[in-house]
JSON list of C-alpha atoms in Angstrom, two decimals:
[
{"chain": "Q", "resi": 692, "resn": "GLN", "atom": "CA", "xyz": [0.00, 0.00, 0.00]},
{"chain": "Q", "resi": 693, "resn": "VAL", "atom": "CA", "xyz": [1.24, 3.47, -0.90]},
{"chain": "Q", "resi": 694, "resn": "HIS", "atom": "CA", "xyz": [2.05, 5.49, 2.19]},
{"chain": "Q", "resi": 695, "resn": "LEU", "atom": "CA", "xyz": [3.60, 8.80, 3.13]},
{"chain": "Q", "resi": 696, "resn": "VAL", "atom": "CA", "xyz": [4.31, 9.60, 6.77]},
{"chain": "Q", "resi": 697, "resn": "GLU", "atom": "CA", "xyz": [5.52, 13.01, 7.89]},
{"chain": "Q", "resi": 698, "resn": "SER", "atom": "CA", "xyz": [7.33, 13.84, 11.11]},
{"chain": "Q", "resi": 699, "resn": "GLY", "atom": "CA", "xyz": [9.41, 16.57, 12.69]},
{"chain": "Q", "resi": 700, "resn": "GLY", "atom": "CA", "xyz": [6.78, 19.15, 13.50]},
{"chain": "Q", "resi": 701, "resn": "GLY", "atom": "CA", "xyz": [6.48, 20.85, 16.85]},
{"chain": "Q", "resi": 702, "resn": "VAL", "atom": "CA", "xyz": [6.26, 24.13, 18.71]},
{"chain": "Q", "resi": 703, "resn": "VAL", "atom": "CA", "xyz": [9.14, 26.45, 17.93]},
{"chain": "Q", "resi": 704, "resn": "GLN", "atom": "CA", "xyz": [10.00, 30.07, 18.68]},
{"chain": "Q", "resi": 705, "resn": "PRO", "atom": "CA", "xyz": [10.07, 32.68, 15.93]},
{"chain": "Q", "resi": 706, "resn": "GLY", "atom": "CA", "xyz": [13.39, 32.77, 14.13]},
{"chain": "Q", "resi": 707, "resn": "ARG", "atom": "CA", "xyz": [14.23, 29.16, 14.92]},
{"chain": "Q", "resi": 708, "resn": "SER", "atom": "CA", "xyz": [14.50, 26.17, 12.56]},
{"chain": "Q", "resi": 709, "resn": "LEU", "atom": "CA", "xyz": [13.04, 22.71, 12.07]},
{"chain": "Q", "resi": 710, "resn": "ARG", "atom": "CA", "xyz": [13.61, 19.82, 9.73]},
{"chain": "Q", "resi": 711, "resn": "LEU", "atom": "CA", "xyz": [10.50, 18.07, 8.51]},
{"chain": "Q", "resi": 712, "resn": "SER", "atom": "CA", "xyz": [10.74, 14.53, 7.17]},
{"chain": "Q", "resi": 713, "resn": "CYS", "atom": "CA", "xyz": [8.51, 12.34, 5.06]},
{"chain": "Q", "resi": 714, "resn": "VAL", "atom": "CA", "xyz": [9.10, 8.62, 4.61]},
{"chain": "Q", "resi": 715, "resn": "ALA", "atom": "CA", "xyz": [7.57, 6.88, 1.62]},
{"chain": "Q", "resi": 716, "resn": "SER", "atom": "CA", "xyz": [6.59, 3.25, 1.21]},
{"chain": "Q", "resi": 717, "resn": "GLY", "atom": "CA", "xyz": [4.70, 1.06, -1.22]},
{"chain": "Q", "resi": 718, "resn": "PHE", "atom": "CA", "xyz": [6.05, 2.62, -4.42]},
{"chain": "Q", "resi": 719, "resn": "THR", "atom": "CA", "xyz": [9.33, 3.34, -6.18]},
{"chain": "Q", "resi": 720, "resn": "PHE", "atom": "CA", "xyz": [10.12, 6.62, -4.46]},
{"chain": "Q", "resi": 721, "resn": "SER", "atom": "CA", "xyz": [13.04, 7.46, -6.76]},
{"chain": "Q", "resi": 722, "resn": "SER", "atom": "CA", "xyz": [10.70, 7.58, -9.77]},
{"chain": "Q", "resi": 723, "resn": "TYR", "atom": "CA", "xyz": [8.41, 10.35, -8.53]},
{"chain": "Q", "resi": 724, "resn": "GLY", "atom": "CA", "xyz": [8.51, 14.07, -7.99]},
{"chain": "Q", "resi": 725, "resn": "MET", "atom": "CA", "xyz": [7.47, 15.21, -4.55]},
{"chain": "Q", "resi": 726, "resn": "ASP", "atom": "CA", "xyz": [5.89, 18.30, -3.04]},
{"chain": "Q", "resi": 727, "resn": "TRP", "atom": "CA", "xyz": [5.33, 19.96, 0.31]},
{"chain": "Q", "resi": 728, "resn": "VAL", "atom": "CA", "xyz": [1.94, 21.62, 0.81]},
{"chain": "Q", "resi": 729, "resn": "ARG", "atom": "CA", "xyz": [0.84, 23.44, 3.96]},
{"chain": "Q", "resi": 730, "resn": "GLN", "atom": "CA", "xyz": [-2.42, 24.53, 5.52]},
{"chain": "Q", "resi": 731, "resn": "ALA", "atom": "CA", "xyz": [-2.62, 27.23, 8.15]},
{"chain": "Q", "resi": 732, "resn": "PRO", "atom": "CA", "xyz": [-5.32, 26.80, 10.81]},
{"chain": "Q", "resi": 733, "resn": "GLY", "atom": "CA", "xyz": [-8.74, 27.33, 9.26]},
{"chain": "Q", "resi": 734, "resn": "LYS", "atom": "CA", "xyz": [-7.23, 28.29, 5.90]},
{"chain": "Q", "resi": 735, "resn": "GLY", "atom": "CA", "xyz": [-6.81, 26.76, 2.47]},
{"chain": "Q", "resi": 736, "resn": "LEU", "atom": "CA", "xyz": [-4.00, 24.77, 0.90]},
{"chain": "Q", "resi": 737, "resn": "GLU", "atom": "CA", "xyz": [-0.73, 26.44, -0.04]},
{"chain": "Q", "resi": 738, "resn": "TRP", "atom": "CA", "xyz": [1.83, 24.72, -2.27]},
{"chain": "Q", "resi": 739, "resn": "VAL", "atom": "CA", "xyz": [5.23, 25.29, -0.63]},
{"chain": "Q", "resi": 740, "resn": "ALA", "atom": "CA", "xyz": [7.93, 23.49, -2.61]},
{"chain": "Q", "resi": 741, "resn": "GLY", "atom": "CA", "xyz": [8.55, 20.69, -5.06]},
{"chain": "Q", "resi": 742, "resn": "LEU", "atom": "CA", "xyz": [11.33, 18.78, -6.75]},
{"chain": "Q", "resi": 743, "resn": "TRP", "atom": "CA", "xyz": [11.79, 16.17, -9.42]},
{"chain": "Q", "resi": 744, "resn": "PHE", "atom": "CA", "xyz": [12.43, 12.46, -8.91]},
{"chain": "Q", "resi": 745, "resn": "ASP", "atom": "CA", "xyz": [16.19, 12.98, -8.97]},
{"chain": "Q", "resi": 746, "resn": "GLY", "atom": "CA", "xyz": [16.26, 16.02, -6.69]},
{"chain": "Q", "resi": 747, "resn": "SER", "atom": "CA", "xyz": [16.58, 18.51, -9.51]},
{"chain": "Q", "resi": 748, "resn": "ASN", "atom": "CA", "xyz": [14.20, 21.19, -10.78]},
{"chain": "Q", "resi": 749, "resn": "ILE", "atom": "CA", "xyz": [13.49, 22.60, -7.33]},
{"chain": "Q", "resi": 750, "resn": "HIS", "atom": "CA", "xyz": [10.86, 25.32, -6.95]},
{"chain": "Q", "resi": 751, "resn": "TYR", "atom": "CA", "xyz": [9.49, 27.27, -4.01]},
{"chain": "Q", "resi": 752, "resn": "ALA", "atom": "CA", "xyz": [6.54, 29.48, -3.23]},
{"chain": "Q", "resi": 753, "resn": "ASP", "atom": "CA", "xyz": [7.56, 33.13, -2.94]},
{"chain": "Q", "resi": 754, "resn": "SER", "atom": "CA", "xyz": [6.45, 33.13, 0.71]},
{"chain": "Q", "resi": 755, "resn": "VAL", "atom": "CA", "xyz": [9.18, 30.65, 1.70]},
{"chain": "Q", "resi": 756, "resn": "LYS", "atom": "CA", "xyz": [11.92, 31.28, -0.87]},
{"chain": "Q", "resi": 757, "resn": "GLY", "atom": "CA", "xyz": [15.28, 31.77, 0.83]},
{"chain": "Q", "resi": 758, "resn": "ARG", "atom": "CA", "xyz": [14.06, 30.33, 4.14]},
{"chain": "Q", "resi": 759, "resn": "PHE", "atom": "CA", "xyz": [12.93, 26.79, 3.27]},
{"chain": "Q", "resi": 760, "resn": "THR", "atom": "CA", "xyz": [14.96, 24.06, 1.54]},
{"chain": "Q", "resi": 761, "resn": "ILE", "atom": "CA", "xyz": [13.46, 20.93, 0.02]},
{"chain": "Q", "resi": 762, "resn": "SER", "atom": "CA", "xyz": [15.61, 17.86, -0.52]},
{"chain": "Q", "resi": 763, "resn": "ARG", "atom": "CA", "xyz": [15.37, 14.10, -0.81]},
{"chain": "Q", "resi": 764, "resn": "ASP", "atom": "CA", "xyz": [17.36, 10.95, -0.11]},
{"chain": "Q", "resi": 765, "resn": "ASN", "atom": "CA", "xyz": [16.27, 8.32, -2.59]},
{"chain": "Q", "resi": 766, "resn": "SER", "atom": "CA", "xyz": [18.40, 5.66, -0.88]},
{"chain": "Q", "resi": 767, "resn": "LYS", "atom": "CA", "xyz": [16.24, 6.07, 2.23]},
{"chain": "Q", "resi": 768, "resn": "ASN", "atom": "CA", "xyz": [12.90, 6.83, 0.52]},
{"chain": "Q", "resi": 769, "resn": "MET", "atom": "CA", "xyz": [12.77, 10.14, 2.34]},
{"chain": "Q", "resi": 770, "resn": "LEU", "atom": "CA", "xyz": [11.77, 13.73, 1.57]},
{"chain": "Q", "resi": 771, "resn": "PHE", "atom": "CA", "xyz": [12.83, 16.66, 3.72]},
{"chain": "Q", "resi": 772, "resn": "LEU", "atom": "CA", "xyz": [11.92, 20.27, 4.28]},
{"chain": "Q", "resi": 773, "resn": "GLN", "atom": "CA", "xyz": [14.41, 22.39, 6.19]},
{"chain": "Q", "resi": 774, "resn": "VAL", "atom": "CA", "xyz": [12.50, 25.37, 7.54]},
{"chain": "Q", "resi": 775, "resn": "THR", "atom": "CA", "xyz": [14.49, 28.29, 8.93]},
{"chain": "Q", "resi": 776, "resn": "SER", "atom": "CA", "xyz": [13.82, 31.83, 10.16]},
{"chain": "Q", "resi": 777, "resn": "LEU", "atom": "CA", "xyz": [10.34, 30.70, 11.16]},
{"chain": "Q", "resi": 778, "resn": "ARG", "atom": "CA", "xyz": [7.56, 33.24, 11.43]},
{"chain": "Q", "resi": 779, "resn": "ALA", "atom": "CA", "xyz": [4.13, 33.10, 13.05]},
{"chain": "Q", "resi": 780, "resn": "GLU", "atom": "CA", "xyz": [2.59, 32.88, 9.58]},
{"chain": "Q", "resi": 781, "resn": "ASP", "atom": "CA", "xyz": [4.46, 29.60, 8.98]},
{"chain": "Q", "resi": 782, "resn": "THR", "atom": "CA", "xyz": [2.21, 27.94, 11.56]},
{"chain": "Q", "resi": 783, "resn": "ALA", "atom": "CA", "xyz": [0.44, 25.19, 9.63]},
{"chain": "Q", "resi": 784, "resn": "VAL", "atom": "CA", "xyz": [-0.01, 21.51, 8.99]},
{"chain": "Q", "resi": 785, "resn": "TYR", "atom": "CA", "xyz": [2.67, 20.48, 6.51]},
{"chain": "Q", "resi": 786, "resn": "TYR", "atom": "CA", "xyz": [1.81, 17.69, 4.09]},
{"chain": "Q", "resi": 787, "resn": "CYS", "atom": "CA", "xyz": [4.13, 15.82, 1.79]},
{"chain": "Q", "resi": 788, "resn": "ALA", "atom": "CA", "xyz": [2.58, 14.67, -1.47]},
{"chain": "Q", "resi": 789, "resn": "ARG", "atom": "CA", "xyz": [3.63, 12.53, -4.40]},
{"chain": "Q", "resi": 790, "resn": "GLU", "atom": "CA", "xyz": [3.44, 14.03, -7.87]},
{"chain": "Q", "resi": 791, "resn": "GLY", "atom": "CA", "xyz": [1.76, 12.07, -10.61]},
{"chain": "Q", "resi": 792, "resn": "ALA", "atom": "CA", "xyz": [2.69, 12.18, -14.27]},
{"chain": "Q", "resi": 793, "resn": "LEU", "atom": "CA", "xyz": [0.98, 15.54, -14.79]},
{"chain": "Q", "resi": 794, "resn": "TYR", "atom": "CA", "xyz": [2.26, 16.99, -11.50]},
{"chain": "Q", "resi": 795, "resn": "GLU", "atom": "CA", "xyz": [-0.97, 16.33, -9.69]},
{"chain": "Q", "resi": 796, "resn": "ALA", "atom": "CA", "xyz": [-0.63, 15.47, -5.98]},
{"chain": "Q", "resi": 797, "resn": "ASP", "atom": "CA", "xyz": [-1.96, 11.94, -6.12]},
{"chain": "Q", "resi": 798, "resn": "VAL", "atom": "CA", "xyz": [-0.88, 10.65, -2.71]},
{"chain": "Q", "resi": 799, "resn": "TRP", "atom": "CA", "xyz": [-0.81, 12.66, 0.52]},
{"chain": "Q", "resi": 800, "resn": "GLY", "atom": "CA", "xyz": [0.54, 12.03, 3.98]},
{"chain": "Q", "resi": 801, "resn": "GLN", "atom": "CA", "xyz": [-1.36, 12.71, 7.17]},
{"chain": "Q", "resi": 802, "resn": "GLY", "atom": "CA", "xyz": [0.59, 15.90, 7.87]},
{"chain": "Q", "resi": 803, "resn": "THR", "atom": "CA", "xyz": [2.84, 17.20, 10.62]},
{"chain": "Q", "resi": 804, "resn": "THR", "atom": "CA", "xyz": [1.99, 20.34, 12.58]},
{"chain": "Q", "resi": 805, "resn": "VAL", "atom": "CA", "xyz": [4.38, 23.26, 12.98]},
{"chain": "Q", "resi": 806, "resn": "THR", "atom": "CA", "xyz": [3.44, 25.94, 15.49]},
{"chain": "Q", "resi": 807, "resn": "VAL", "atom": "CA", "xyz": [5.57, 29.07, 15.65]},
{"chain": "Q", "resi": 808, "resn": "SER", "atom": "CA", "xyz": [5.04, 30.84, 18.93]},
{"chain": "Q", "resi": 809, "resn": "SER", "atom": "CA", "xyz": [7.03, 32.61, 21.59]},
{"chain": "W", "resi": 1404, "resn": "ASP", "atom": "CA", "xyz": [2.54, 33.41, -10.43]},
{"chain": "W", "resi": 1405, "resn": "ILE", "atom": "CA", "xyz": [-0.78, 32.06, -11.70]},
{"chain": "W", "resi": 1406, "resn": "GLN", "atom": "CA", "xyz": [-3.69, 33.06, -9.48]},
{"chain": "W", "resi": 1407, "resn": "MET", "atom": "CA", "xyz": [-6.60, 30.67, -9.02]},
{"chain": "W", "resi": 1408, "resn": "THR", "atom": "CA", "xyz": [-10.11, 31.70, -8.08]},
{"chain": "W", "resi": 1409, "resn": "GLN", "atom": "CA", "xyz": [-13.11, 29.54, -7.22]},
{"chain": "W", "resi": 1410, "resn": "SER", "atom": "CA", "xyz": [-16.81, 30.21, -7.06]},
{"chain": "W", "resi": 1411, "resn": "PRO", "atom": "CA", "xyz": [-18.80, 30.02, -5.05]},
{"chain": "W", "resi": 1412, "resn": "SER", "atom": "CA", "xyz": [-16.74, 30.16, -1.86]},
{"chain": "W", "resi": 1413, "resn": "SER", "atom": "CA", "xyz": [-19.47, 28.14, -0.17]},
{"chain": "W", "resi": 1414, "resn": "LEU", "atom": "CA", "xyz": [-22.78, 26.58, -1.04]},
{"chain": "W", "resi": 1415, "resn": "SER", "atom": "CA", "xyz": [-25.61, 24.76, 0.68]},
{"chain": "W", "resi": 1416, "resn": "ALA", "atom": "CA", "xyz": [-27.02, 21.62, -0.87]},
{"chain": "W", "resi": 1417, "resn": "SER", "atom": "CA", "xyz": [-28.90, 18.44, -0.07]},
{"chain": "W", "resi": 1418, "resn": "VAL", "atom": "CA", "xyz": [-28.10, 14.78, -0.55]},
{"chain": "W", "resi": 1419, "resn": "GLY", "atom": "CA", "xyz": [-28.86, 13.86, -4.14]},
{"chain": "W", "resi": 1420, "resn": "ASP", "atom": "CA", "xyz": [-28.35, 17.35, -5.54]},
{"chain": "W", "resi": 1421, "resn": "ARG", "atom": "CA", "xyz": [-26.24, 18.15, -8.58]},
{"chain": "W", "resi": 1422, "resn": "VAL", "atom": "CA", "xyz": [-23.52, 20.63, -7.61]},
{"chain": "W", "resi": 1423, "resn": "THR", "atom": "CA", "xyz": [-21.12, 22.56, -9.84]},
{"chain": "W", "resi": 1424, "resn": "ILE", "atom": "CA", "xyz": [-18.04, 24.46, -8.68]},
{"chain": "W", "resi": 1425, "resn": "THR", "atom": "CA", "xyz": [-16.06, 26.65, -11.02]},
{"chain": "W", "resi": 1426, "resn": "CYS", "atom": "CA", "xyz": [-12.36, 27.50, -11.05]},
{"chain": "W", "resi": 1427, "resn": "ARG", "atom": "CA", "xyz": [-10.63, 30.20, -13.04]},
{"chain": "W", "resi": 1428, "resn": "ALA", "atom": "CA", "xyz": [-6.92, 30.70, -13.68]},
{"chain": "W", "resi": 1429, "resn": "SER", "atom": "CA", "xyz": [-5.36, 34.13, -14.23]},
{"chain": "W", "resi": 1430, "resn": "GLN", "atom": "CA", "xyz": [-3.63, 32.79, -17.37]},
{"chain": "W", "resi": 1431, "resn": "THR", "atom": "CA", "xyz": [-3.86, 29.62, -19.36]},
{"chain": "W", "resi": 1432, "resn": "VAL", "atom": "CA", "xyz": [-2.98, 26.36, -17.66]},
{"chain": "W", "resi": 1433, "resn": "THR", "atom": "CA", "xyz": [-4.02, 24.33, -20.73]},
{"chain": "W", "resi": 1434, "resn": "ARG", "atom": "CA", "xyz": [-5.47, 21.21, -19.09]},
{"chain": "W", "resi": 1435, "resn": "TYR", "atom": "CA", "xyz": [-3.10, 21.04, -16.10]},
{"chain": "W", "resi": 1436, "resn": "LEU", "atom": "CA", "xyz": [-5.94, 21.49, -13.64]},
{"chain": "W", "resi": 1437, "resn": "ASN", "atom": "CA", "xyz": [-6.63, 19.24, -10.68]},
{"chain": "W", "resi": 1438, "resn": "TRP", "atom": "CA", "xyz": [-9.46, 18.96, -8.16]},
{"chain": "W", "resi": 1439, "resn": "TYR", "atom": "CA", "xyz": [-9.13, 17.80, -4.56]},
{"chain": "W", "resi": 1440, "resn": "VAL", "atom": "CA", "xyz": [-11.54, 17.18, -1.70]},
{"chain": "W", "resi": 1441, "resn": "GLN", "atom": "CA", "xyz": [-10.67, 17.69, 1.92]},
{"chain": "W", "resi": 1442, "resn": "ARG", "atom": "CA", "xyz": [-13.01, 16.20, 4.44]},
{"chain": "W", "resi": 1443, "resn": "PRO", "atom": "CA", "xyz": [-12.98, 17.59, 7.99]},
{"chain": "W", "resi": 1444, "resn": "GLY", "atom": "CA", "xyz": [-9.87, 16.56, 9.87]},
{"chain": "W", "resi": 1445, "resn": "LYS", "atom": "CA", "xyz": [-8.48, 14.63, 6.92]},
{"chain": "W", "resi": 1446, "resn": "SER", "atom": "CA", "xyz": [-5.74, 15.08, 4.35]},
{"chain": "W", "resi": 1447, "resn": "PRO", "atom": "CA", "xyz": [-6.70, 16.28, 0.88]},
{"chain": "W", "resi": 1448, "resn": "GLN", "atom": "CA", "xyz": [-7.56, 13.63, -1.70]},
{"chain": "W", "resi": 1449, "resn": "LEU", "atom": "CA", "xyz": [-7.17, 13.87, -5.47]},
{"chain": "W", "resi": 1450, "resn": "LEU", "atom": "CA", "xyz": [-10.46, 13.60, -7.35]},
{"chain": "W", "resi": 1451, "resn": "ILE", "atom": "CA", "xyz": [-9.76, 14.80, -10.90]},
{"chain": "W", "resi": 1452, "resn": "TYR", "atom": "CA", "xyz": [-6.50, 15.45, -12.74]},
{"chain": "W", "resi": 1453, "resn": "ALA", "atom": "CA", "xyz": [-5.81, 16.89, -16.18]},
{"chain": "W", "resi": 1454, "resn": "ALA", "atom": "CA", "xyz": [-9.11, 18.76, -16.01]},
{"chain": "W", "resi": 1455, "resn": "SER", "atom": "CA", "xyz": [-11.33, 15.75, -16.65]},
{"chain": "W", "resi": 1456, "resn": "SER", "atom": "CA", "xyz": [-9.56, 12.50, -15.76]},
{"chain": "W", "resi": 1457, "resn": "LEU", "atom": "CA", "xyz": [-11.08, 10.66, -12.82]},
{"chain": "W", "resi": 1458, "resn": "GLN", "atom": "CA", "xyz": [-8.48, 9.47, -10.32]},
{"chain": "W", "resi": 1459, "resn": "THR", "atom": "CA", "xyz": [-8.51, 5.73, -9.70]},
{"chain": "W", "resi": 1460, "resn": "GLY", "atom": "CA", "xyz": [-11.03, 4.76, -7.04]},
{"chain": "W", "resi": 1461, "resn": "VAL", "atom": "CA", "xyz": [-13.00, 8.03, -7.16]},
{"chain": "W", "resi": 1462, "resn": "PRO", "atom": "CA", "xyz": [-16.74, 7.57, -7.69]},
{"chain": "W", "resi": 1463, "resn": "SER", "atom": "CA", "xyz": [-18.14, 8.39, -11.11]},
{"chain": "W", "resi": 1464, "resn": "ARG", "atom": "CA", "xyz": [-20.51, 11.03, -9.69]},
{"chain": "W", "resi": 1465, "resn": "PHE", "atom": "CA", "xyz": [-17.50, 13.37, -9.87]},
{"chain": "W", "resi": 1466, "resn": "SER", "atom": "CA", "xyz": [-16.63, 14.88, -13.23]},
{"chain": "W", "resi": 1467, "resn": "GLY", "atom": "CA", "xyz": [-14.47, 17.73, -14.44]},
{"chain": "W", "resi": 1468, "resn": "SER", "atom": "CA", "xyz": [-14.40, 19.85, -17.56]},
{"chain": "W", "resi": 1469, "resn": "GLY", "atom": "CA", "xyz": [-12.71, 22.86, -19.07]},
{"chain": "W", "resi": 1470, "resn": "SER", "atom": "CA", "xyz": [-9.44, 23.99, -20.57]},
{"chain": "W", "resi": 1471, "resn": "GLY", "atom": "CA", "xyz": [-7.35, 27.12, -20.77]},
{"chain": "W", "resi": 1472, "resn": "THR", "atom": "CA", "xyz": [-8.53, 29.32, -17.92]},
{"chain": "W", "resi": 1473, "resn": "ASP", "atom": "CA", "xyz": [-12.04, 28.12, -17.06]},
{"chain": "W", "resi": 1474, "resn": "PHE", "atom": "CA", "xyz": [-12.86, 24.83, -15.40]},
{"chain": "W", "resi": 1475, "resn": "SER", "atom": "CA", "xyz": [-15.65, 23.18, -13.47]},
{"chain": "W", "resi": 1476, "resn": "LEU", "atom": "CA", "xyz": [-16.19, 20.28, -11.10]},
{"chain": "W", "resi": 1477, "resn": "THR", "atom": "CA", "xyz": [-19.61, 18.66, -11.03]},
{"chain": "W", "resi": 1478, "resn": "ILE", "atom": "CA", "xyz": [-20.94, 16.27, -8.41]},
{"chain": "W", "resi": 1479, "resn": "ASP", "atom": "CA", "xyz": [-23.96, 14.44, -9.80]},
{"chain": "W", "resi": 1480, "resn": "GLY", "atom": "CA", "xyz": [-25.90, 13.15, -6.82]},
{"chain": "W", "resi": 1481, "resn": "LEU", "atom": "CA", "xyz": [-24.32, 14.59, -3.71]},
{"chain": "W", "resi": 1482, "resn": "GLN", "atom": "CA", "xyz": [-23.56, 12.00, -1.01]},
{"chain": "W", "resi": 1483, "resn": "PRO", "atom": "CA", "xyz": [-23.19, 12.60, 2.75]},
{"chain": "W", "resi": 1484, "resn": "GLU", "atom": "CA", "xyz": [-19.40, 12.26, 2.52]},
{"chain": "W", "resi": 1485, "resn": "ASP", "atom": "CA", "xyz": [-19.29, 15.07, -0.05]},
{"chain": "W", "resi": 1486, "resn": "PHE", "atom": "CA", "xyz": [-20.02, 17.74, 2.53]},
{"chain": "W", "resi": 1487, "resn": "ALA", "atom": "CA", "xyz": [-16.45, 18.94, 2.51]},
{"chain": "W", "resi": 1488, "resn": "THR", "atom": "CA", "xyz": [-14.16, 21.54, 0.99]},
{"chain": "W", "resi": 1489, "resn": "PHE", "atom": "CA", "xyz": [-13.08, 21.31, -2.65]},
{"chain": "W", "resi": 1490, "resn": "TYR", "atom": "CA", "xyz": [-9.91, 22.87, -4.08]},
{"chain": "W", "resi": 1491, "resn": "CYS", "atom": "CA", "xyz": [-8.66, 23.33, -7.61]},
{"chain": "W", "resi": 1492, "resn": "GLN", "atom": "CA", "xyz": [-4.94, 23.48, -8.36]},
{"chain": "W", "resi": 1493, "resn": "GLN", "atom": "CA", "xyz": [-2.97, 24.29, -11.46]},
{"chain": "W", "resi": 1494, "resn": "SER", "atom": "CA", "xyz": [0.07, 22.10, -12.13]},
{"chain": "W", "resi": 1495, "resn": "TYR", "atom": "CA", "xyz": [1.08, 23.84, -15.36]},
{"chain": "W", "resi": 1496, "resn": "VAL", "atom": "CA", "xyz": [3.86, 25.87, -13.80]},
{"chain": "W", "resi": 1497, "resn": "SER", "atom": "CA", "xyz": [5.54, 26.28, -10.42]},
{"chain": "W", "resi": 1498, "resn": "PRO", "atom": "CA", "xyz": [4.44, 27.49, -7.97]},
{"chain": "W", "resi": 1499, "resn": "ARG", "atom": "CA", "xyz": [1.57, 25.04, -8.37]},
{"chain": "W", "resi": 1500, "resn": "THR", "atom": "CA", "xyz": [-1.09, 27.30, -6.91]},
{"chain": "W", "resi": 1501, "resn": "PHE", "atom": "CA", "xyz": [-4.35, 26.23, -5.31]},
{"chain": "W", "resi": 1502, "resn": "GLY", "atom": "CA", "xyz": [-7.68, 27.97, -5.42]},
{"chain": "W", "resi": 1503, "resn": "PRO", "atom": "CA", "xyz": [-9.11, 29.28, -2.12]},
{"chain": "W", "resi": 1504, "resn": "GLY", "atom": "CA", "xyz": [-11.57, 26.41, -1.78]},
{"chain": "W", "resi": 1505, "resn": "THR", "atom": "CA", "xyz": [-15.32, 25.86, -1.95]},
{"chain": "W", "resi": 1506, "resn": "LYS", "atom": "CA", "xyz": [-17.06, 24.58, 1.13]},
{"chain": "W", "resi": 1507, "resn": "VAL", "atom": "CA", "xyz": [-20.11, 22.42, 0.45]},
{"chain": "W", "resi": 1508, "resn": "GLU", "atom": "CA", "xyz": [-22.46, 22.48, 3.40]},
{"chain": "W", "resi": 1509, "resn": "MET", "atom": "CA", "xyz": [-25.64, 20.64, 4.18]},
{"chain": "W", "resi": 1510, "resn": "LYS", "atom": "CA", "xyz": [-28.82, 22.59, 3.55]}
]
């Protein structure tokens, strides 16, 4: 069964950093592009970052560019999001998602919650 | 960046109703348009990709249409589990922007 499981969220002070992880199972991870999508409390979905199957062609939303870094380790079936210089507006549930052939997010994890608060 | 809008932002309907949600892109996305449903407390789920292709396992009451900048999602025979929030997303270019969502509520 295809599964994505995120971890690494928590409560963090403004300006601090976190590393979010997503472990994949049930499919050939190294063949798929991956995305991070977030959802602030009571708000809609916001695409955050994405990269190709081989870790290339990395893109970010303007709201996180320069502060967040997406990466992957295909040998471990893992996706990462390094989040730095955190702000209150980064408070959200962070989902990892697999990209299908037309870049649709066809598989989603259950999410990990990041709360930025002093 | 491509901006996505949806209408209506919310609607009230009854089980069995036919419901249509529209999505508009600020510039062409050809047919790189996807629809998702998010049920309360759950992760989003892909319903439709490439404007009109039904994702595997999604009931046939869901259908999508459109191309270019104007798209629609239709639910033909609303079911209790469809009282949820629906999002469109363009995957034509990065950032792969989402619409603001349409909440379908029980009348």
